[in-house]
Amino acid sequence: QVQLVQSQSEMKKPGASLNISCKASGYSFTTYFIHWVRQAPGQGLEWMGIINPSGGGTSYSQKFQGRVTMTRDTSTNTLYMELTALTSDDTAVYYCARATNSRGYLDYWGQGTLVTVSS
Amino acid sequence: EIVLTQSPGTLSLSPGERATLSCRASQSINSVYVAWYQQKPGQAPRLLIYGASNRATGIPDRMSGSGSGTDFTLTIDKLAPEDFAVYYCQQSGSLPQTFGQGTKVEIK
């Protein structure tokens, strides 16, 4: 069965970086795009960007441009999302989610990774 | 950026009633790129509807989507206890992809 398993919750200091992993299984890794979406406490969903696991091409929301990097490791079927220069506004649950293409709907989601940014 | 405005913010209904959720876009969207998700507390969102009107695998037929252009609707006939949750619409046709702010369906 399709699974996206994310890394565990993290606590970070302001100014630090976070690196979340998302391990995919149960499907052909390079056939589906992966999106990253976050959700601040009590808030709605916010799209961060997308990566094509086949060639590694990415597209980021302008809001995160310069701070976010999405990568993949095809040898382990794992996706990574790095976010730098963290502030308290980055406290959120971060999700990876699968889509059939760059403009496709998100049919499978990871369980989410809670990141808390606090001094 | 396409802004999606969902209404109402909260819908208070009893089990067995019909829920009608609205999602209005700031500009016209190809309906192929409209989806709806359900989210329960502590869980990841779950895909309900894609292409504005197609039910995802395993979604009961009491849930249906419709709409075109700038106005889209999610209808839940005969609310079941497990349907009380938050619902989000999404557009994936233009970057950045965007979500509505959500509609909470709560038990009256």
PDB file of C-alpha atoms in Angstrom:
ATOM      1  CA  GLN A   1       0.000   0.000   0.000  1.00  0.00           C
ATOM      2  CA  VAL A   2       1.089   3.568  -0.618  1.00  0.00           C
ATOM      3  CA  GLN A   3       2.812   5.087   2.394  1.00  0.00           C
ATOM      4  CA  LEU A   4       4.564   8.362   3.078  1.00  0.00           C
ATOM      5  CA  VAL A   5       6.327   8.155   6.425  1.00  0.00           C
ATOM      6  CA  GLN A   6       7.760  11.373   7.795  1.00  0.00           C
ATOM      7  CA  SER A   7      10.452  12.018  10.365  1.00  0.00           C
ATOM      8  CA  GLN A   8       9.663  12.717  13.994  1.00  0.00           C
ATOM      9  CA  SER A   9       8.709  16.006  15.622  1.00  0.00           C
ATOM     10  CA  GLU A  10      11.446  18.553  16.197  1.00  0.00           C
ATOM     11  CA  MET A  11      12.111  21.556  18.402  1.00  0.00           C
ATOM     12  CA  LYS A  12      14.270  24.315  16.944  1.00  0.00           C
ATOM     13  CA  LYS A  13      15.728  27.618  18.060  1.00  0.00           C
ATOM     14  CA  PRO A  14      15.050  30.792  16.092  1.00  0.00           C
ATOM     15  CA  GLY A  15      17.581  31.158  13.313  1.00  0.00           C
ATOM     16  CA  ALA A  16      18.158  27.425  13.018  1.00  0.00           C
ATOM     17  CA  SER A  17      17.277  25.180  10.093  1.00  0.00           C
ATOM     18  CA  LEU A  18      14.980  22.206   9.877  1.00  0.00           C
ATOM     19  CA  ASN A  19      15.283  19.174   7.664  1.00  0.00           C
ATOM     20  CA  ILE A  20      12.281  16.874   7.391  1.00  0.00           C
ATOM     21  CA  SER A  21      12.294  13.546   5.593  1.00  0.00           C
ATOM     22  CA  CYS A  22       9.448  11.754   3.846  1.00  0.00           C
ATOM     23  CA  LYS A  23      10.028   8.095   2.918  1.00  0.00           C
ATOM     24  CA  ALA A  24       7.828   6.789   0.138  1.00  0.00           C
ATOM     25  CA  SER A  25       6.826   3.178  -0.387  1.00  0.00           C
ATOM     26  CA  GLY A  26       4.208   1.105  -2.149  1.00  0.00           C
ATOM     27  CA  TYR A  27       4.441   2.818  -5.542  1.00  0.00           C
ATOM     28  CA  SER A  28       6.895   3.783  -8.262  1.00  0.00           C
ATOM     29  CA  PHE A  29       8.885   6.569  -6.598  1.00  0.00           C
ATOM     30  CA  THR A  30       9.741   8.538  -9.721  1.00  0.00           C
ATOM     31  CA  THR A  31       6.225   8.467 -11.175  1.00  0.00           C
ATOM     32  CA  TYR A  32       4.580  10.851  -8.732  1.00  0.00           C
ATOM     33  CA  PHE A  33       5.374  14.400  -7.678  1.00  0.00           C
ATOM     34  CA  ILE A  34       5.658  15.309  -4.009  1.00  0.00           C
ATOM     35  CA  HIS A  35       4.255  18.506  -2.537  1.00  0.00           C
ATOM     36  CA  TRP A  36       5.054  20.019   0.819  1.00  0.00           C
ATOM     37  CA  VAL A  37       2.220  21.665   2.737  1.00  0.00           C
ATOM     38  CA  ARG A  38       2.287  23.149   6.210  1.00  0.00           C
ATOM     39  CA  GLN A  39      -0.330  24.000   8.813  1.00  0.00           C
ATOM     40  CA  ALA A  40       0.281  26.417  11.666  1.00  0.00           C
ATOM     41  CA  PRO A  41      -1.531  25.647  14.936  1.00  0.00           C
ATOM     42  CA  GLY A  42      -5.255  26.140  14.524  1.00  0.00           C
ATOM     43  CA  GLN A  43      -4.800  27.466  10.993  1.00  0.00           C
ATOM     44  CA  GLY A  44      -5.411  26.301   7.443  1.00  0.00           C
ATOM     45  CA  LEU A  45      -3.202  24.595   4.889  1.00  0.00           C
ATOM     46  CA  GLU A  46      -0.362  26.421   3.157  1.00  0.00           C
ATOM     47  CA  TRP A  47       1.367  25.131   0.035  1.00  0.00           C
ATOM     48  CA  MET A  48       5.149  25.396   0.140  1.00  0.00           C
ATOM     49  CA  GLY A  49       6.362  23.796  -3.058  1.00  0.00           C
ATOM     50  CA  ILE A  50       6.777  20.715  -5.179  1.00  0.00           C
ATOM     51  CA  ILE A  51       9.505  18.358  -6.306  1.00  0.00           C
ATOM     52  CA  ASN A  52       9.599  15.974  -9.222  1.00  0.00           C
ATOM     53  CA  PRO A  53      11.401  12.875  -7.899  1.00  0.00           C
ATOM     54  CA  SER A  54      12.244  11.805 -11.427  1.00  0.00           C
ATOM     55  CA  GLY A  55      14.611  14.629 -12.297  1.00  0.00           C
ATOM     56  CA  GLY A  56      14.705  16.554  -9.039  1.00  0.00           C
ATOM     57  CA  GLY A  57      13.117  19.663 -10.525  1.00  0.00           C
ATOM     58  CA  THR A  58      11.433  21.938  -8.013  1.00  0.00           C
ATOM     59  CA  SER A  59       9.030  24.847  -7.780  1.00  0.00           C
ATOM     60  CA  TYR A  60       8.649  26.837  -4.598  1.00  0.00           C
ATOM     61  CA  SER A  61       6.077  29.257  -3.292  1.00  0.00           C
ATOM     62  CA  GLN A  62       7.509  32.747  -3.529  1.00  0.00           C
ATOM     63  CA  LYS A  63       6.860  33.130   0.177  1.00  0.00           C
ATOM     64  CA  PHE A  64       9.575  30.568   0.931  1.00  0.00           C
ATOM     65  CA  GLN A  65      11.923  31.288  -1.963  1.00  0.00           C
ATOM     66  CA  GLY A  66      15.476  31.545  -0.713  1.00  0.00           C
ATOM     67  CA  ARG A  67      14.712  29.690   2.514  1.00  0.00           C
ATOM     68  CA  VAL A  68      13.426  26.333   1.297  1.00  0.00           C
ATOM     69  CA  THR A  69      15.161  23.509  -0.523  1.00  0.00           C
ATOM     70  CA  MET A  70      13.451  20.288  -1.576  1.00  0.00           C
ATOM     71  CA  THR A  71      15.554  17.309  -2.571  1.00  0.00           C
ATOM     72  CA  ARG A  72      15.198  13.601  -3.089  1.00  0.00           C
ATOM     73  CA  ASP A  73      17.297  10.444  -2.800  1.00  0.00           C
ATOM     74  CA  THR A  74      16.247   7.896  -5.380  1.00  0.00           C
ATOM     75  CA  SER A  75      18.376   5.176  -3.773  1.00  0.00           C
ATOM     76  CA  THR A  76      16.232   5.247  -0.627  1.00  0.00           C
ATOM     77  CA  ASN A  77      12.962   6.645  -2.050  1.00  0.00           C
ATOM     78  CA  THR A  78      13.150   9.526   0.383  1.00  0.00           C
ATOM     79  CA  LEU A  79      12.264  13.177  -0.025  1.00  0.00           C
ATOM     80  CA  TYR A  80      13.707  15.987   2.078  1.00  0.00           C
ATOM     81  CA  MET A  81      12.561  19.507   2.833  1.00  0.00           C
ATOM     82  CA  GLU A  82      14.987  21.990   4.376  1.00  0.00           C
ATOM     83  CA  LEU A  83      13.822  25.340   5.722  1.00  0.00           C
ATOM     84  CA  THR A  84      16.365  27.827   7.014  1.00  0.00           C
ATOM     85  CA  ALA A  85      16.343  30.962   9.162  1.00  0.00           C
ATOM     86  CA  LEU A  86      13.461  29.717  11.271  1.00  0.00           C
ATOM     87  CA  THR A  87      11.226  32.054  13.248  1.00  0.00           C
ATOM     88  CA  SER A  88       8.319  31.371  15.566  1.00  0.00           C
ATOM     89  CA  ASP A  89       6.033  31.841  12.547  1.00  0.00           C
ATOM     90  CA  ASP A  90       7.430  28.594  11.154  1.00  0.00           C
ATOM     91  CA  THR A  91       5.934  26.604  14.027  1.00  0.00           C
ATOM     92  CA  ALA A  92       3.624  24.230  12.202  1.00  0.00           C
ATOM     93  CA  VAL A  93       2.873  20.687  11.169  1.00  0.00           C
ATOM     94  CA  TYR A  94       4.632  19.968   7.895  1.00  0.00           C
ATOM     95  CA  TYR A  95       3.178  17.426   5.486  1.00  0.00           C
ATOM     96  CA  CYS A  96       4.458  15.739   2.363  1.00  0.00           C
ATOM     97  CA  ALA A  97       1.782  14.662  -0.097  1.00  0.00           C
ATOM     98  CA  ARG A  98       1.761  12.795  -3.396  1.00  0.00           C
ATOM     99  CA  ALA A  99       0.300  13.980  -6.700  1.00  0.00           C
ATOM    100  CA  THR A 100       0.148  12.446 -10.147  1.00  0.00           C
ATOM    101  CA  ASN A 101       1.689  15.537 -11.720  1.00  0.00           C
ATOM    102  CA  SER A 102       2.667  19.105 -10.950  1.00  0.00           C
ATOM    103  CA  ARG A 103      -0.948  20.229 -11.072  1.00  0.00           C
ATOM    104  CA  GLY A 104      -2.551  17.092  -9.695  1.00  0.00           C
ATOM    105  CA  TYR A 105      -4.604  16.591  -6.577  1.00  0.00           C
ATOM    106  CA  LEU A 106      -2.967  15.258  -3.412  1.00  0.00           C
ATOM    107  CA  ASP A 107      -4.085  11.663  -3.047  1.00  0.00           C
ATOM    108  CA  TYR A 108      -1.800  10.406  -0.263  1.00  0.00           C
ATOM    109  CA  TRP A 109      -0.379  12.363   2.646  1.00  0.00           C
ATOM    110  CA  GLY A 110       2.321  11.734   5.186  1.00  0.00           C
ATOM    111  CA  GLN A 111       1.367  11.709   8.848  1.00  0.00           C
ATOM    112  CA  GLY A 112       2.849  15.148   9.417  1.00  0.00           C
ATOM    113  CA  THR A 113       5.879  16.410  11.323  1.00  0.00           C
ATOM    114  CA  LEU A 114       5.372  18.954  14.083  1.00  0.00           C
ATOM    115  CA  VAL A 115       8.083  21.567  14.201  1.00  0.00           C
ATOM    116  CA  THR A 116       8.155  23.943  17.139  1.00  0.00           C
ATOM    117  CA  VAL A 117      10.382  27.011  16.925  1.00  0.00           C
ATOM    118  CA  SER A 118      11.043  28.577  20.302  1.00  0.00           C
ATOM    119  CA  SER A 119      13.896  30.134  22.218  1.00  0.00           C
TER     120      SER A 119
ATOM    121  CA  GLU B   1      -2.207  34.190  -6.548  1.00  0.00           C
ATOM    122  CA  ILE B   2      -5.701  32.714  -6.648  1.00  0.00           C
ATOM    123  CA  VAL B   3      -7.517  33.295  -3.379  1.00  0.00           C
ATOM    124  CA  LEU B   4     -10.117  30.724  -2.361  1.00  0.00           C
ATOM    125  CA  THR B   5     -12.799  31.906   0.036  1.00  0.00           C
ATOM    126  CA  GLN B   6     -14.828  29.245   1.783  1.00  0.00           C
ATOM    127  CA  SER B   7     -18.188  29.834   3.398  1.00  0.00           C
ATOM    128  CA  PRO B   8     -19.530  29.522   5.907  1.00  0.00           C
ATOM    129  CA  GLY B   9     -16.670  29.372   8.367  1.00  0.00           C
ATOM    130  CA  THR B  10     -18.637  27.031  10.591  1.00  0.00           C
ATOM    131  CA  LEU B  11     -21.684  24.933   9.817  1.00  0.00           C
ATOM    132  CA  SER B  12     -23.685  23.599  12.779  1.00  0.00           C
ATOM    133  CA  LEU B  13     -25.848  20.687  11.736  1.00  0.00           C
ATOM    134  CA  SER B  14     -27.379  17.518  13.113  1.00  0.00           C
ATOM    135  CA  PRO B  15     -26.618  14.013  11.891  1.00  0.00           C
ATOM    136  CA  GLY B  16     -28.843  13.170   8.944  1.00  0.00           C
ATOM    137  CA  GLU B  17     -28.986  16.752   7.662  1.00  0.00           C
ATOM    138  CA  ARG B  18     -27.442  18.022   4.445  1.00  0.00           C
ATOM    139  CA  ALA B  19     -24.285  20.144   4.439  1.00  0.00           C
ATOM    140  CA  THR B  20     -23.571  22.580   1.615  1.00  0.00           C
ATOM    141  CA  LEU B  21     -20.067  24.063   1.592  1.00  0.00           C
ATOM    142  CA  SER B  22     -19.025  26.832  -0.770  1.00  0.00           C
ATOM    143  CA  CYS B  23     -15.645  27.683  -2.249  1.00  0.00           C
ATOM    144  CA  ARG B  24     -15.315  30.872  -4.306  1.00  0.00           C
ATOM    145  CA  ALA B  25     -12.201  31.676  -6.302  1.00  0.00           C
ATOM    146  CA  SER B  26     -10.801  35.140  -6.976  1.00  0.00           C
ATOM    147  CA  GLN B  27     -10.494  34.218 -10.658  1.00  0.00           C
ATOM    148  CA  SER B  28     -11.795  31.497 -12.904  1.00  0.00           C
ATOM    149  CA  ILE B  29     -10.317  28.028 -12.420  1.00  0.00           C
ATOM    150  CA  ASN B  30     -10.430  25.039 -14.731  1.00  0.00           C
ATOM    151  CA  SER B  31     -12.542  22.603 -12.724  1.00  0.00           C
ATOM    152  CA  VAL B  32      -9.993  19.857 -13.412  1.00  0.00           C
ATOM    153  CA  TYR B  33      -7.795  21.563 -10.827  1.00  0.00           C
ATOM    154  CA  VAL B  34     -10.261  21.810  -7.946  1.00  0.00           C
ATOM    155  CA  ALA B  35     -10.166  19.343  -5.068  1.00  0.00           C
ATOM    156  CA  TRP B  36     -11.742  18.987  -1.647  1.00  0.00           C
ATOM    157  CA  TYR B  37     -10.157  17.515   1.471  1.00  0.00           C
ATOM    158  CA  GLN B  38     -11.440  16.488   4.884  1.00  0.00           C
ATOM    159  CA  GLN B  39      -9.350  16.890   8.002  1.00  0.00           C
ATOM    160  CA  LYS B  40     -10.062  15.567  11.473  1.00  0.00           C
ATOM    161  CA  PRO B  41      -8.185  16.711  14.594  1.00  0.00           C
ATOM    162  CA  GLY B  42      -4.670  15.354  14.775  1.00  0.00           C
ATOM    163  CA  GLN B  43      -4.874  13.785  11.329  1.00  0.00           C
ATOM    164  CA  ALA B  44      -3.557  14.596   7.895  1.00  0.00           C
ATOM    165  CA  PRO B  45      -6.028  15.838   5.303  1.00  0.00           C
ATOM    166  CA  ARG B  46      -7.787  13.190   3.229  1.00  0.00           C
ATOM    167  CA  LEU B  47      -8.727  13.598  -0.420  1.00  0.00           C
ATOM    168  CA  LEU B  48     -12.488  13.547  -0.983  1.00  0.00           C
ATOM    169  CA  ILE B  49     -13.136  15.066  -4.401  1.00  0.00           C
ATOM    170  CA  TYR B  50     -10.881  15.809  -7.375  1.00  0.00           C
ATOM    171  CA  GLY B  51     -11.642  17.452 -10.683  1.00  0.00           C
ATOM    172  CA  ALA B  52     -14.437  19.321  -8.869  1.00  0.00           C
ATOM    173  CA  SER B  53     -16.851  16.389  -9.019  1.00  0.00           C
ATOM    174  CA  ASN B  54     -15.006  13.057  -8.930  1.00  0.00           C
ATOM    175  CA  ARG B  55     -15.067  11.077  -5.702  1.00  0.00           C
ATOM    176  CA  ALA B  56     -11.752   9.666  -4.554  1.00  0.00           C
ATOM    177  CA  THR B  57     -11.399   5.972  -3.859  1.00  0.00           C
ATOM    178  CA  GLY B  58     -13.468   4.854  -0.887  1.00  0.00           C
ATOM    179  CA  ILE B  59     -15.421   8.093  -0.515  1.00  0.00           C
ATOM    180  CA  PRO B  60     -19.135   7.438   0.061  1.00  0.00           C
ATOM    181  CA  ASP B  61     -21.610   8.653  -2.523  1.00  0.00           C
ATOM    182  CA  ARG B  62     -23.327  10.913   0.036  1.00  0.00           C
ATOM    183  CA  MET B  63     -20.414  13.269  -0.699  1.00  0.00           C
ATOM    184  CA  SER B  64     -20.526  15.108  -4.000  1.00  0.00           C
ATOM    185  CA  GLY B  65     -18.813  18.055  -5.628  1.00  0.00           C
ATOM    186  CA  SER B  66     -19.961  20.466  -8.278  1.00  0.00           C
ATOM    187  CA  GLY B  67     -19.235  23.823  -9.792  1.00  0.00           C
ATOM    188  CA  SER B  68     -17.288  25.643 -12.444  1.00  0.00           C
ATOM    189  CA  GLY B  69     -15.539  28.910 -13.089  1.00  0.00           C
ATOM    190  CA  THR B  70     -15.236  30.650  -9.741  1.00  0.00           C
ATOM    191  CA  ASP B  71     -17.898  28.839  -7.698  1.00  0.00           C
ATOM    192  CA  PHE B  72     -17.547  25.326  -6.361  1.00  0.00           C
ATOM    193  CA  THR B  73     -19.620  23.366  -3.876  1.00  0.00           C
ATOM    194  CA  LEU B  74     -19.171  20.316  -1.702  1.00  0.00           C
ATOM    195  CA  THR B  75     -22.418  18.691  -0.642  1.00  0.00           C
ATOM    196  CA  ILE B  76     -22.737  16.043   2.040  1.00  0.00           C
ATOM    197  CA  ASP B  77     -26.129  14.370   2.089  1.00  0.00           C
ATOM    198  CA  LYS B  78     -27.364  12.837   5.341  1.00  0.00           C
ATOM    199  CA  LEU B  79     -24.433  13.708   7.572  1.00  0.00           C
ATOM    200  CA  ALA B  80     -22.943  10.704   9.318  1.00  0.00           C
ATOM    201  CA  PRO B  81     -21.184  11.037  12.705  1.00  0.00           C
ATOM    202  CA  GLU B  82     -17.789  10.596  11.020  1.00  0.00           C
ATOM    203  CA  ASP B  83     -18.436  13.553   8.673  1.00  0.00           C
ATOM    204  CA  PHE B  84     -18.010  16.184  11.369  1.00  0.00           C
ATOM    205  CA  ALA B  85     -14.641  17.671  10.506  1.00  0.00           C
ATOM    206  CA  VAL B  86     -12.972  20.571   8.704  1.00  0.00           C
ATOM    207  CA  TYR B  87     -13.165  20.728   4.913  1.00  0.00           C
ATOM    208  CA  TYR B  88     -10.761  22.511   2.576  1.00  0.00           C
ATOM    209  CA  CYS B  89     -10.988  23.297  -1.101  1.00  0.00           C
ATOM    210  CA  GLN B  90      -7.801  23.551  -3.167  1.00  0.00           C
ATOM    211  CA  GLN B  91      -6.813  24.801  -6.591  1.00  0.00           C
ATOM    212  CA  SER B  92      -3.789  23.249  -8.234  1.00  0.00           C
ATOM    213  CA  GLY B  93      -3.949  24.866 -11.659  1.00  0.00           C
ATOM    214  CA  SER B  94      -1.906  27.973 -10.919  1.00  0.00           C
ATOM    215  CA  LEU B  95       1.178  28.525  -8.828  1.00  0.00           C
ATOM    216  CA  PRO B  96       1.249  28.959  -5.983  1.00  0.00           C
ATOM    217  CA  GLN B  97      -1.311  26.273  -5.350  1.00  0.00           C
ATOM    218  CA  THR B  98      -3.743  27.539  -2.756  1.00  0.00           C
ATOM    219  CA  PHE B  99      -6.265  26.270  -0.239  1.00  0.00           C
ATOM    220  CA  GLY B 100      -9.368  27.847   1.167  1.00  0.00           C
ATOM    221  CA  GLN B 101      -9.340  28.733   4.850  1.00  0.00           C
ATOM    222  CA  GLY B 102     -11.619  25.813   5.661  1.00  0.00           C
ATOM    223  CA  THR B 103     -15.193  25.164   6.761  1.00  0.00           C
ATOM    224  CA  LYS B 104     -15.780  23.403  10.044  1.00  0.00           C
ATOM    225  CA  VAL B 105     -18.831  21.138  10.120  1.00  0.00           C
ATOM    226  CA  GLU B 106     -19.799  20.701  13.742  1.00  0.00           C
ATOM    227  CA  ILE B 107     -22.545  18.844  15.542  1.00  0.00           C
ATOM    228  CA  LYS B 108     -25.446  21.066  16.461  1.00  0.00           C
TER     229      LYS B 108
END
